[in-house]
């Protein structure tokens, strides 16, 4: 893979460089609620601009339906990026107007349906248009490198392509989790759906010493153990697979740790009534929205002697104050730990910041949820392999 430093060493003064960044931030109206991904994208863009390149940034926001939709405009992101760079960043500009050291942001790349098309020819036609804007391509959107999309994959075949600093740093950390890691290796998984994470669970069972499961996915595991889970999130169609995971963990001597108590609420709401109940005794008319105090202690204890930790997925509905305690407890256990600690997952990373926890308390907070999970699953990431060829 050719690196950003190599591109800069070649000389970029006056050259047009297309940077694919991941600026997919959560918005509340037109306000960015967590700018982590914008900040993470700055170093690569700034290095290029400082070296005199004309920097054209491509990114997506949300899932527009392949046509312009003001709800998904990158306008707030252009403003924030400009603030962080200390220069004005025009949105959807005529890129021929860029001066040396200037930065422009293209409007949401997913406004064009060809970006995510399954049809190779359609994607390639769009990639040709993108390639025509620039002389070189830098892949720095780690959150999208697992996608075979025009601005991630196809365009890299049409221009001299380089890996950006963010992607390089993310890969370095993930390799540390797969190559010669220090044990005990403990993984904490949470989040909403077990089906999103089946592949990674199967793979992790061959690697970890301990697997702690919280969040919405814990209820499918509890049910697979024969417990009733009331109205909690349950993926009935995944039960057989999850039973297989329980058996596999047993066979391999992987310690699989589930919540022992949960905060069972009357409804899915910030102000819902709730009680701490035994995980084996969730009332039929209640739903578990967080792991309980005993589970928090148990999880912290299971993390205490770890030398390597990967955490993906909140332990509860952290967006509601009452149900953020489990996520906070796991985050604090990681901060306290002297292990190599990696947080992966958009919502997990956002939770760390939303709860006001120090980002530098972790060895690394990944900007890419799906991408880091697919890497750990051992899958090939198209946006990376295209840079290697
Ligand atoms: P990440 O983006 O970190 O990979 P996910 O997207 O898998 O995480 O899951 C995050 C979501 O899971 C959060 O919005 C959170 O509210 C939700 N969640 C966590 N625990 C529960 C639960 N017990 N019931 C319902 N939703 C939950
Ligand atoms: Mg998520």
Tab-separated table of C-alpha atoms and ligand atoms in Angstrom:
chain	number	residue	atom	x	y	z
A	1	UNK	CA	0.000	0.000	0.000
A	2	UNK	CA	1.305	3.426	-0.869
A	3	UNK	CA	0.997	5.803	2.063
A	4	UNK	CA	0.070	9.438	2.486
A	5	UNK	CA	3.671	10.249	3.371
A	6	UNK	CA	4.783	8.780	0.048
A	7	UNK	CA	2.245	10.909	-1.810
A	8	UNK	CA	3.401	14.032	-0.003
A	9	UNK	CA	7.034	13.120	-0.659
A	10	UNK	CA	6.211	12.864	-4.384
A	11	UNK	CA	5.085	16.489	-4.153
A	12	UNK	CA	1.431	17.538	-4.165
A	13	UNK	CA	1.758	21.300	-4.629
A	14	UNK	CA	-1.004	22.288	-7.027
A	15	UNK	CA	-2.138	18.672	-7.532
A	16	UNK	CA	-5.775	17.761	-7.103
A	17	UNK	CA	-6.221	15.058	-4.470
A	18	UNK	CA	-9.534	13.308	-3.881
A	19	UNK	CA	-9.881	12.144	-0.261
A	20	UNK	CA	-12.617	9.668	0.690
A	21	UNK	CA	-13.369	10.442	4.317
A	22	UNK	CA	-15.957	9.084	6.728
A	23	UNK	CA	-17.907	12.117	7.895
A	24	UNK	CA	-21.072	10.206	8.708
A	25	UNK	CA	-21.900	11.948	11.965
A	26	UNK	CA	-25.097	11.824	14.022
A	27	UNK	CA	-27.259	14.911	13.484
A	28	UNK	CA	-30.092	16.459	15.430
A	29	UNK	CA	-31.740	18.599	12.755
A	30	UNK	CA	-28.731	20.410	11.311
A	31	UNK	CA	-26.683	20.182	14.528
A	32	UNK	CA	-23.881	17.639	14.778
A	33	UNK	CA	-24.304	15.783	18.064
A	34	UNK	CA	-20.944	13.984	17.898
A	35	UNK	CA	-18.140	15.302	15.690
A	36	UNK	CA	-15.690	12.469	16.402
A	37	UNK	CA	-15.492	11.342	12.787
A	38	UNK	CA	-14.920	14.874	11.495
A	39	UNK	CA	-12.069	15.365	13.956
A	40	UNK	CA	-10.575	12.003	13.041
A	41	UNK	CA	-10.542	13.018	9.365
A	42	UNK	CA	-8.680	16.280	9.887
A	43	UNK	CA	-5.024	15.110	10.083
A	44	UNK	CA	-4.903	13.608	6.569
A	45	UNK	CA	-6.767	16.513	4.984
A	46	UNK	CA	-4.622	19.052	6.810
A	47	UNK	CA	-1.355	17.410	5.785
A	48	UNK	CA	-2.389	17.528	2.149
A	49	UNK	CA	-3.590	21.117	2.350
A	50	UNK	CA	-0.437	22.196	4.184
A	51	UNK	CA	1.607	20.606	1.405
A	52	UNK	CA	-0.209	22.758	-1.144
A	53	UNK	CA	-2.612	20.208	-2.631
A	54	UNK	CA	-6.078	21.084	-3.855
A	55	UNK	CA	-8.067	18.790	-1.600
A	56	UNK	CA	-11.460	17.498	-2.700
A	57	UNK	CA	-13.217	15.540	0.042
A	58	UNK	CA	-15.896	12.958	-0.745
A	59	UNK	CA	-18.131	11.550	1.996
A	60	UNK	CA	-21.631	10.284	2.697
A	61	UNK	CA	-24.164	11.037	5.379
A	62	UNK	CA	-26.882	8.603	6.414
A	63	UNK	CA	-28.835	6.603	3.882
A	64	UNK	CA	-30.482	8.927	1.364
A	65	UNK	CA	-32.444	7.151	-1.349
A	66	UNK	CA	-30.014	7.835	-4.193
A	67	UNK	CA	-31.257	11.368	-4.807
A	68	UNK	CA	-30.628	14.785	-3.271
A	69	UNK	CA	-32.425	15.192	0.048
A	70	UNK	CA	-31.719	18.274	2.197
A	71	UNK	CA	-32.126	16.148	5.358
A	72	UNK	CA	-28.896	14.391	4.425
A	73	UNK	CA	-26.918	17.410	3.267
A	74	UNK	CA	-23.292	17.582	4.356
A	75	UNK	CA	-23.629	21.358	4.894
A	76	UNK	CA	-23.240	21.186	8.714
A	77	UNK	CA	-20.200	18.961	8.218
A	78	UNK	CA	-18.572	21.407	5.783
A	79	UNK	CA	-18.969	24.115	8.406
A	80	UNK	CA	-17.488	21.972	11.180
A	81	UNK	CA	-14.626	20.772	8.987
A	82	UNK	CA	-13.846	24.389	8.121
A	83	UNK	CA	-13.797	25.349	11.810
A	84	UNK	CA	-11.414	22.508	12.625
A	85	UNK	CA	-9.115	23.328	9.689
A	86	UNK	CA	-9.320	27.057	10.248
A	87	UNK	CA	-10.233	27.720	6.613
A	88	UNK	CA	-13.480	27.974	4.742
A	89	UNK	CA	-14.592	24.649	3.252
A	90	UNK	CA	-17.120	25.213	0.471
A	91	UNK	CA	-19.758	22.517	-0.086
A	92	UNK	CA	-20.568	21.078	-3.498
A	93	UNK	CA	-18.282	23.527	-5.192
A	94	UNK	CA	-16.971	23.943	-8.684
A	95	UNK	CA	-13.707	22.187	-7.826
A	96	UNK	CA	-11.871	23.949	-10.666
A	97	UNK	CA	-11.987	27.059	-8.458
A	98	UNK	CA	-9.834	25.442	-5.744
A	99	UNK	CA	-6.547	27.145	-4.994
A	100	UNK	CA	-3.406	25.440	-3.706
A	101	UNK	CA	-3.912	24.452	-0.067
A	102	UNK	CA	-7.683	24.792	-0.418
A	103	UNK	CA	-10.208	22.193	0.735
A	104	UNK	CA	-13.667	21.577	-0.708
A	105	UNK	CA	-16.325	19.045	0.274
A	106	UNK	CA	-18.497	17.340	-2.309
A	107	UNK	CA	-22.179	17.035	-1.392
A	108	UNK	CA	-23.333	13.662	0.006
A	109	UNK	CA	-21.885	11.112	-2.392
A	110	UNK	CA	-24.921	8.856	-1.846
A	111	UNK	CA	-27.187	11.425	-3.506
A	112	UNK	CA	-26.047	9.602	-6.648
A	113	UNK	CA	-27.537	6.087	-6.770
A	114	UNK	CA	-24.488	4.798	-8.641
A	115	UNK	CA	-22.333	5.191	-5.502
A	116	UNK	CA	-23.856	2.121	-3.851
A	117	UNK	CA	-25.052	0.325	-6.992
A	118	UNK	CA	-24.610	-3.443	-7.166
A	119	UNK	CA	-24.031	-3.042	-10.897
A	120	UNK	CA	-20.276	-2.803	-11.515
A	121	UNK	CA	-20.688	-0.752	-14.702
A	122	UNK	CA	-22.877	1.858	-12.988
A	123	UNK	CA	-20.433	2.219	-10.129
A	124	UNK	CA	-17.514	2.443	-12.492
A	125	UNK	CA	-19.174	5.161	-14.560
A	126	UNK	CA	-19.597	7.200	-11.375
A	127	UNK	CA	-16.019	6.441	-10.328
A	128	UNK	CA	-14.842	7.748	-13.723
A	129	UNK	CA	-16.574	11.061	-13.007
A	130	UNK	CA	-14.972	11.245	-9.564
A	131	UNK	CA	-11.560	10.322	-10.940
A	132	UNK	CA	-11.836	13.133	-13.501
A	133	UNK	CA	-11.886	15.635	-10.624
A	134	UNK	CA	-8.457	14.652	-9.327
A	135	UNK	CA	-4.902	13.458	-9.982
A	136	UNK	CA	-4.606	11.155	-6.962
A	137	UNK	CA	-6.882	9.348	-4.523
A	138	UNK	CA	-6.461	8.964	-0.778
A	139	UNK	CA	-8.602	6.400	1.027
A	140	UNK	CA	-9.190	7.629	4.558
A	141	UNK	CA	-12.788	6.693	5.342
A	142	UNK	CA	-12.206	3.721	7.604
A	143	UNK	CA	-15.910	3.388	8.393
A	144	UNK	CA	-16.612	2.509	4.743
A	145	UNK	CA	-13.620	0.397	3.670
A	146	UNK	CA	-15.743	-2.755	4.010
A	147	UNK	CA	-18.033	-1.421	1.285
A	148	UNK	CA	-17.567	-2.041	-2.422
A	149	UNK	CA	-18.746	1.425	-3.416
A	150	UNK	CA	-17.737	3.819	-6.184
A	151	UNK	CA	-15.952	6.390	-3.999
A	152	UNK	CA	-14.310	3.714	-1.844
A	153	UNK	CA	-13.409	0.883	-4.174
A	154	UNK	CA	-13.864	1.640	-7.893
A	155	UNK	CA	-12.226	5.068	-7.887
A	156	UNK	CA	-9.095	3.563	-6.308
A	157	UNK	CA	-8.555	1.607	-9.525
A	158	UNK	CA	-8.770	4.717	-11.694
A	159	UNK	CA	-6.272	7.022	-9.965
A	160	UNK	CA	-2.932	6.552	-8.238
A	161	UNK	CA	-4.273	5.460	-4.835
A	162	UNK	CA	-2.859	5.912	-1.338
A	163	UNK	CA	-3.901	4.933	2.163
A	164	UNK	CA	-4.675	7.847	4.487
A	165	UNK	CA	-3.368	8.206	8.020
A	166	UNK	CA	-6.613	7.341	9.735
A	167	UNK	CA	-7.086	4.106	7.818
A	168	UNK	CA	-3.443	3.224	8.380
A	169	UNK	CA	-3.746	3.807	12.125
A	170	UNK	CA	-6.980	1.809	12.362
A	171	UNK	CA	-5.440	-1.145	10.525
A	172	UNK	CA	-2.402	-1.093	12.765
A	173	UNK	CA	-4.568	-1.341	15.882
A	174	UNK	CA	-6.773	-4.096	14.470
A	175	UNK	CA	-3.717	-6.113	13.466
A	176	UNK	CA	-2.619	-5.942	17.095
A	177	UNK	CA	-5.923	-7.601	18.002
A	178	UNK	CA	-5.410	-10.424	15.546
A	179	UNK	CA	-1.664	-11.065	15.438
A	180	UNK	CA	0.396	-11.391	18.594
A	181	UNK	CA	-2.006	-10.208	21.227
A	182	UNK	CA	-1.420	-10.360	24.962
A	183	UNK	CA	-3.737	-12.558	27.024
A	184	UNK	CA	-6.182	-12.682	28.681
A	185	UNK	CA	-8.060	-11.348	25.646
A	186	UNK	CA	-11.541	-10.225	26.671
A	187	UNK	CA	-14.201	-9.047	24.229
A	188	UNK	CA	-17.320	-7.189	25.324
A	189	UNK	CA	-20.198	-7.197	22.853
A	190	UNK	CA	-23.473	-5.339	23.115
A	191	UNK	CA	-25.721	-3.281	20.902
A	192	UNK	CA	-29.075	-3.948	19.476
A	193	UNK	CA	-29.018	-6.936	17.193
A	194	UNK	CA	-27.237	-10.230	17.571
A	195	UNK	CA	-27.746	-10.850	13.834
A	196	UNK	CA	-25.377	-7.940	13.031
A	197	UNK	CA	-22.632	-9.665	14.965
A	198	UNK	CA	-23.062	-13.388	14.306
A	199	UNK	CA	-20.024	-13.586	12.069
A	200	UNK	CA	-17.754	-11.864	14.499
A	201	UNK	CA	-18.990	-13.949	17.439
A	202	UNK	CA	-18.289	-17.176	15.563
A	203	UNK	CA	-14.797	-15.952	14.775
A	204	UNK	CA	-14.070	-14.519	18.215
A	205	UNK	CA	-14.956	-17.808	19.886
A	206	UNK	CA	-11.795	-19.211	18.327
A	207	UNK	CA	-9.644	-16.344	19.641
A	208	UNK	CA	-10.810	-14.938	22.977
A	209	UNK	CA	-10.391	-16.104	26.541
A	210	UNK	CA	-13.604	-14.455	27.688
A	211	UNK	CA	-16.652	-13.064	25.913
A	212	UNK	CA	-18.963	-10.737	27.837
A	213	UNK	CA	-22.379	-10.148	26.283
A	214	UNK	CA	-24.661	-7.265	27.202
A	215	UNK	CA	-26.999	-4.909	25.394
A	216	UNK	CA	-30.016	-5.974	23.410
A	217	UNK	CA	-28.296	-9.069	22.084
A	218	UNK	CA	-27.933	-10.539	25.580
A	219	UNK	CA	-31.626	-11.460	25.643
A	220	UNK	CA	-31.320	-13.877	22.755
A	221	UNK	CA	-28.504	-15.554	24.697
A	222	UNK	CA	-30.545	-15.609	27.933
A	223	UNK	CA	-33.472	-17.111	26.032
A	224	UNK	CA	-31.155	-19.684	24.466
A	225	UNK	CA	-30.228	-20.690	28.010
A	226	UNK	CA	-33.885	-21.301	28.705
A	227	UNK	CA	-34.846	-18.062	30.453
A	228	UNK	CA	-37.920	-16.014	29.625
A	229	UNK	CA	-37.052	-12.452	28.613
A	230	UNK	CA	-40.462	-10.733	28.648
A	231	UNK	CA	-40.715	-7.951	26.094
A	232	UNK	CA	-36.946	-7.541	25.787
A	233	UNK	CA	-35.334	-7.395	22.378
A	234	UNK	CA	-35.287	-10.969	21.114
A	235	UNK	CA	-34.241	-12.437	17.796
A	236	UNK	CA	-36.170	-15.675	17.822
A	237	UNK	CA	-34.736	-16.694	14.433
A	238	UNK	CA	-31.196	-16.565	15.827
A	239	UNK	CA	-31.866	-18.855	18.798
A	240	UNK	CA	-30.472	-22.020	17.244
A	241	UNK	CA	-27.304	-20.263	16.147
A	242	UNK	CA	-26.867	-18.739	19.592
A	243	UNK	CA	-27.354	-22.152	21.236
A	244	UNK	CA	-24.544	-23.304	18.969
A	245	UNK	CA	-22.340	-20.462	20.255
A	246	UNK	CA	-23.030	-21.472	23.861
A	247	UNK	CA	-22.006	-25.059	23.084
A	248	UNK	CA	-18.953	-23.950	21.119
A	249	UNK	CA	-17.780	-21.671	23.942
A	250	UNK	CA	-18.163	-24.555	26.354
A	251	UNK	CA	-16.212	-26.905	24.119
A	252	UNK	CA	-13.391	-24.430	23.592
A	253	UNK	CA	-13.151	-23.359	27.212
A	254	UNK	CA	-14.122	-19.785	26.364
A	255	UNK	CA	-15.746	-18.152	29.359
A	256	UNK	CA	-19.017	-16.694	28.089
A	257	UNK	CA	-20.395	-14.173	30.561
A	258	UNK	CA	-24.009	-12.986	30.452
A	259	UNK	CA	-25.792	-10.420	32.627
A	260	UNK	CA	-26.984	-11.781	35.966
A	261	UNK	CA	-29.441	-8.939	36.521
A	262	UNK	CA	-31.080	-6.367	34.275
A	263	UNK	CA	-32.995	-3.133	34.556
A	264	UNK	CA	-36.458	-4.229	33.469
A	265	UNK	CA	-38.628	-1.358	32.252
A	266	UNK	CA	-42.348	-1.088	31.619
A	267	UNK	CA	-41.831	0.467	28.196
A	268	UNK	CA	-39.136	1.697	25.797
A	269	UNK	CA	-38.938	5.275	27.084
A	270	UNK	CA	-36.509	7.564	28.866
A	271	UNK	CA	-38.872	7.978	31.823
A	272	UNK	CA	-40.142	4.396	31.981
A	273	UNK	CA	-40.634	2.741	35.352
A	274	UNK	CA	-38.011	0.091	35.971
A	275	UNK	CA	-36.651	-2.354	38.503
A	276	UNK	CA	-33.459	-4.336	38.868
A	277	UNK	CA	-34.446	-7.972	38.400
A	278	UNK	CA	-32.636	-11.281	38.207
A	279	UNK	CA	-31.743	-12.083	34.584
A	280	UNK	CA	-33.521	-15.413	35.047
A	281	UNK	CA	-36.709	-13.743	36.274
A	282	UNK	CA	-37.631	-10.974	33.839
A	283	UNK	CA	-41.378	-10.291	34.237
A	284	UNK	CA	-43.409	-11.095	31.124
A	285	UNK	CA	-44.619	-7.503	30.729
A	286	UNK	CA	-41.190	-5.866	31.067
A	287	UNK	CA	-38.186	-5.308	28.842
A	288	UNK	CA	-34.529	-5.254	29.801
A	289	UNK	CA	-33.019	-1.911	28.831
A	290	UNK	CA	-29.679	-2.120	30.651
A	291	UNK	CA	-27.519	-4.537	32.572
A	292	UNK	CA	-28.050	-4.216	36.330
A	293	UNK	CA	-25.636	-3.294	39.138
A	294	UNK	CA	-24.582	-6.885	39.900
A	295	UNK	CA	-23.786	-7.453	36.214
A	296	UNK	CA	-21.782	-4.222	36.078
A	297	UNK	CA	-19.664	-5.457	38.948
A	298	UNK	CA	-19.321	-8.884	37.382
A	299	UNK	CA	-18.278	-7.434	33.998
A	300	UNK	CA	-15.778	-5.093	35.647
A	301	UNK	CA	-14.281	-8.042	37.538
A	302	UNK	CA	-14.025	-10.059	34.310
A	303	UNK	CA	-12.179	-7.135	32.716
A	304	UNK	CA	-9.828	-6.454	35.603
A	305	UNK	CA	-7.051	-8.902	34.660
A	306	UNK	CA	-7.373	-8.488	30.879
A	307	UNK	CA	-4.330	-7.574	28.819
A	308	UNK	CA	-6.249	-6.980	25.600
A	309	UNK	CA	-9.851	-5.766	25.339
A	310	UNK	CA	-12.110	-5.120	22.372
A	311	UNK	CA	-15.483	-3.555	23.125
A	312	UNK	CA	-18.289	-3.163	20.605
A	313	UNK	CA	-21.846	-2.169	21.359
A	314	UNK	CA	-23.468	-0.379	24.305
A	315	UNK	CA	-24.656	-2.451	27.288
A	316	UNK	CA	-28.041	-0.758	27.326
A	317	UNK	CA	-30.110	2.019	25.828
A	318	UNK	CA	-27.474	4.584	26.819
A	319	UNK	CA	-29.378	7.318	24.974
A	320	UNK	CA	-31.762	7.287	27.999
A	321	UNK	CA	-30.014	8.465	31.196
A	322	UNK	CA	-31.661	5.814	33.367
A	323	UNK	CA	-30.266	3.059	31.154
A	324	UNK	CA	-26.761	4.366	30.520
A	325	UNK	CA	-25.181	3.017	33.714
A	326	UNK	CA	-24.157	-0.357	32.291
A	327	UNK	CA	-22.386	1.223	29.341
A	328	UNK	CA	-20.710	3.692	31.675
A	329	UNK	CA	-19.554	0.884	33.977
A	330	UNK	CA	-17.944	-1.059	31.129
A	331	UNK	CA	-16.318	2.101	29.771
A	332	UNK	CA	-14.958	2.938	33.215
A	333	UNK	CA	-13.602	-0.588	33.660
A	334	UNK	CA	-11.725	-0.172	30.373
A	335	UNK	CA	-10.411	3.241	31.393
A	336	UNK	CA	-9.148	1.786	34.689
A	337	UNK	CA	-7.534	-1.173	32.983
A	338	UNK	CA	-3.907	-1.119	31.866
A	339	UNK	CA	-4.761	-3.485	29.014
A	340	UNK	CA	-4.598	-2.556	25.340
A	341	UNK	CA	-8.200	-1.343	24.987
A	342	UNK	CA	-10.024	-0.793	21.717
A	343	UNK	CA	-13.537	0.564	21.315
A	344	UNK	CA	-15.195	-0.209	17.977
A	345	UNK	CA	-18.653	0.771	16.796
A	346	UNK	CA	-20.248	4.086	15.983
A	347	UNK	CA	-22.680	3.994	18.889
A	348	UNK	CA	-20.130	2.746	21.406
A	349	UNK	CA	-17.721	5.535	20.502
A	350	UNK	CA	-20.541	8.083	20.599
A	351	UNK	CA	-21.578	6.710	24.004
A	352	UNK	CA	-18.087	7.266	25.423
A	353	UNK	CA	-18.247	10.914	24.394
A	354	UNK	CA	-21.927	11.411	25.278
A	355	UNK	CA	-21.237	10.124	28.799
A	356	UNK	CA	-18.438	12.662	29.137
A	357	UNK	CA	-15.736	10.012	29.506
A	358	UNK	CA	-12.175	10.845	28.471
A	359	UNK	CA	-11.353	9.521	25.006
A	360	UNK	CA	-7.695	9.226	25.929
A	361	UNK	CA	-8.658	6.696	28.598
A	362	UNK	CA	-8.704	4.082	25.835
A	363	UNK	CA	-5.815	2.865	23.710
A	364	UNK	CA	-7.903	3.404	20.585
A	365	UNK	CA	-11.432	4.411	19.663
A	366	UNK	CA	-12.192	3.156	16.191
A	367	UNK	CA	-14.227	5.257	13.780
A	368	UNK	CA	-15.591	2.198	12.028
A	369	UNK	CA	-18.022	-0.266	13.570
A	370	UNK	CA	-18.889	-2.530	10.669
A	371	UNK	CA	-15.401	-2.277	9.196
A	372	UNK	CA	-13.646	-3.246	12.427
A	373	UNK	CA	-16.053	-6.148	12.996
A	374	UNK	CA	-15.510	-7.439	9.465
A	375	UNK	CA	-11.756	-7.166	9.915
A	376	UNK	CA	-11.923	-9.167	13.159
A	377	UNK	CA	-14.169	-11.654	11.381
A	378	UNK	CA	-11.280	-12.244	9.007
A	379	UNK	CA	-13.192	-10.935	6.000
A	380	UNK	CA	-11.497	-9.169	3.124
A	381	UNK	CA	-12.193	-5.427	3.104
A	382	UNK	CA	-12.644	-4.333	-0.540
A	383	UNK	CA	-11.538	-0.763	0.160
A	384	UNK	CA	-8.267	-2.103	1.581
A	385	UNK	CA	-7.491	-4.899	-0.849
A	386	UNK	CA	-7.943	-2.501	-3.763
A	387	UNK	CA	-5.096	-0.412	-2.312
A	388	UNK	CA	-2.881	-3.474	-2.043
A	389	UNK	CA	-3.285	-4.566	-5.673
B	1	LIG	P1	-22.370	-0.025	17.655
B	1	LIG	O1	-22.774	1.090	16.713
B	1	LIG	O2	-21.471	0.451	18.751
B	1	LIG	O3	-21.848	-1.212	16.917
B	1	LIG	P2	-25.038	-1.082	17.704
B	1	LIG	O4	-25.408	-0.240	16.542
B	1	LIG	O5	-24.954	-2.542	17.514
B	1	LIG	O6	-23.709	-0.535	18.393
B	1	LIG	O7	-26.135	-0.883	18.846
B	1	LIG	C1	-26.387	0.356	19.442
B	1	LIG	C2	-27.812	0.470	19.911
B	1	LIG	O8	-28.173	-0.629	20.722
B	1	LIG	C3	-28.011	1.700	20.744
B	1	LIG	O9	-28.811	2.611	20.033
B	1	LIG	C4	-28.714	1.181	21.998
B	1	LIG	O10	-29.807	1.986	22.417
B	1	LIG	C5	-29.203	-0.173	21.570
B	1	LIG	N1	-29.402	-1.078	22.711
B	1	LIG	C6	-28.505	-1.445	23.643
B	1	LIG	N2	-29.061	-2.215	24.573
B	1	LIG	C7	-30.362	-2.363	24.240
B	1	LIG	C8	-31.476	-3.045	24.830
B	1	LIG	N3	-31.348	-3.729	25.966
B	1	LIG	N4	-32.674	-2.964	24.220
B	1	LIG	C9	-32.794	-2.264	23.070
B	1	LIG	N5	-31.799	-1.598	22.462
B	1	LIG	C10	-30.585	-1.643	23.048
B	2	LIG	MG1	-24.530	1.339	15.484
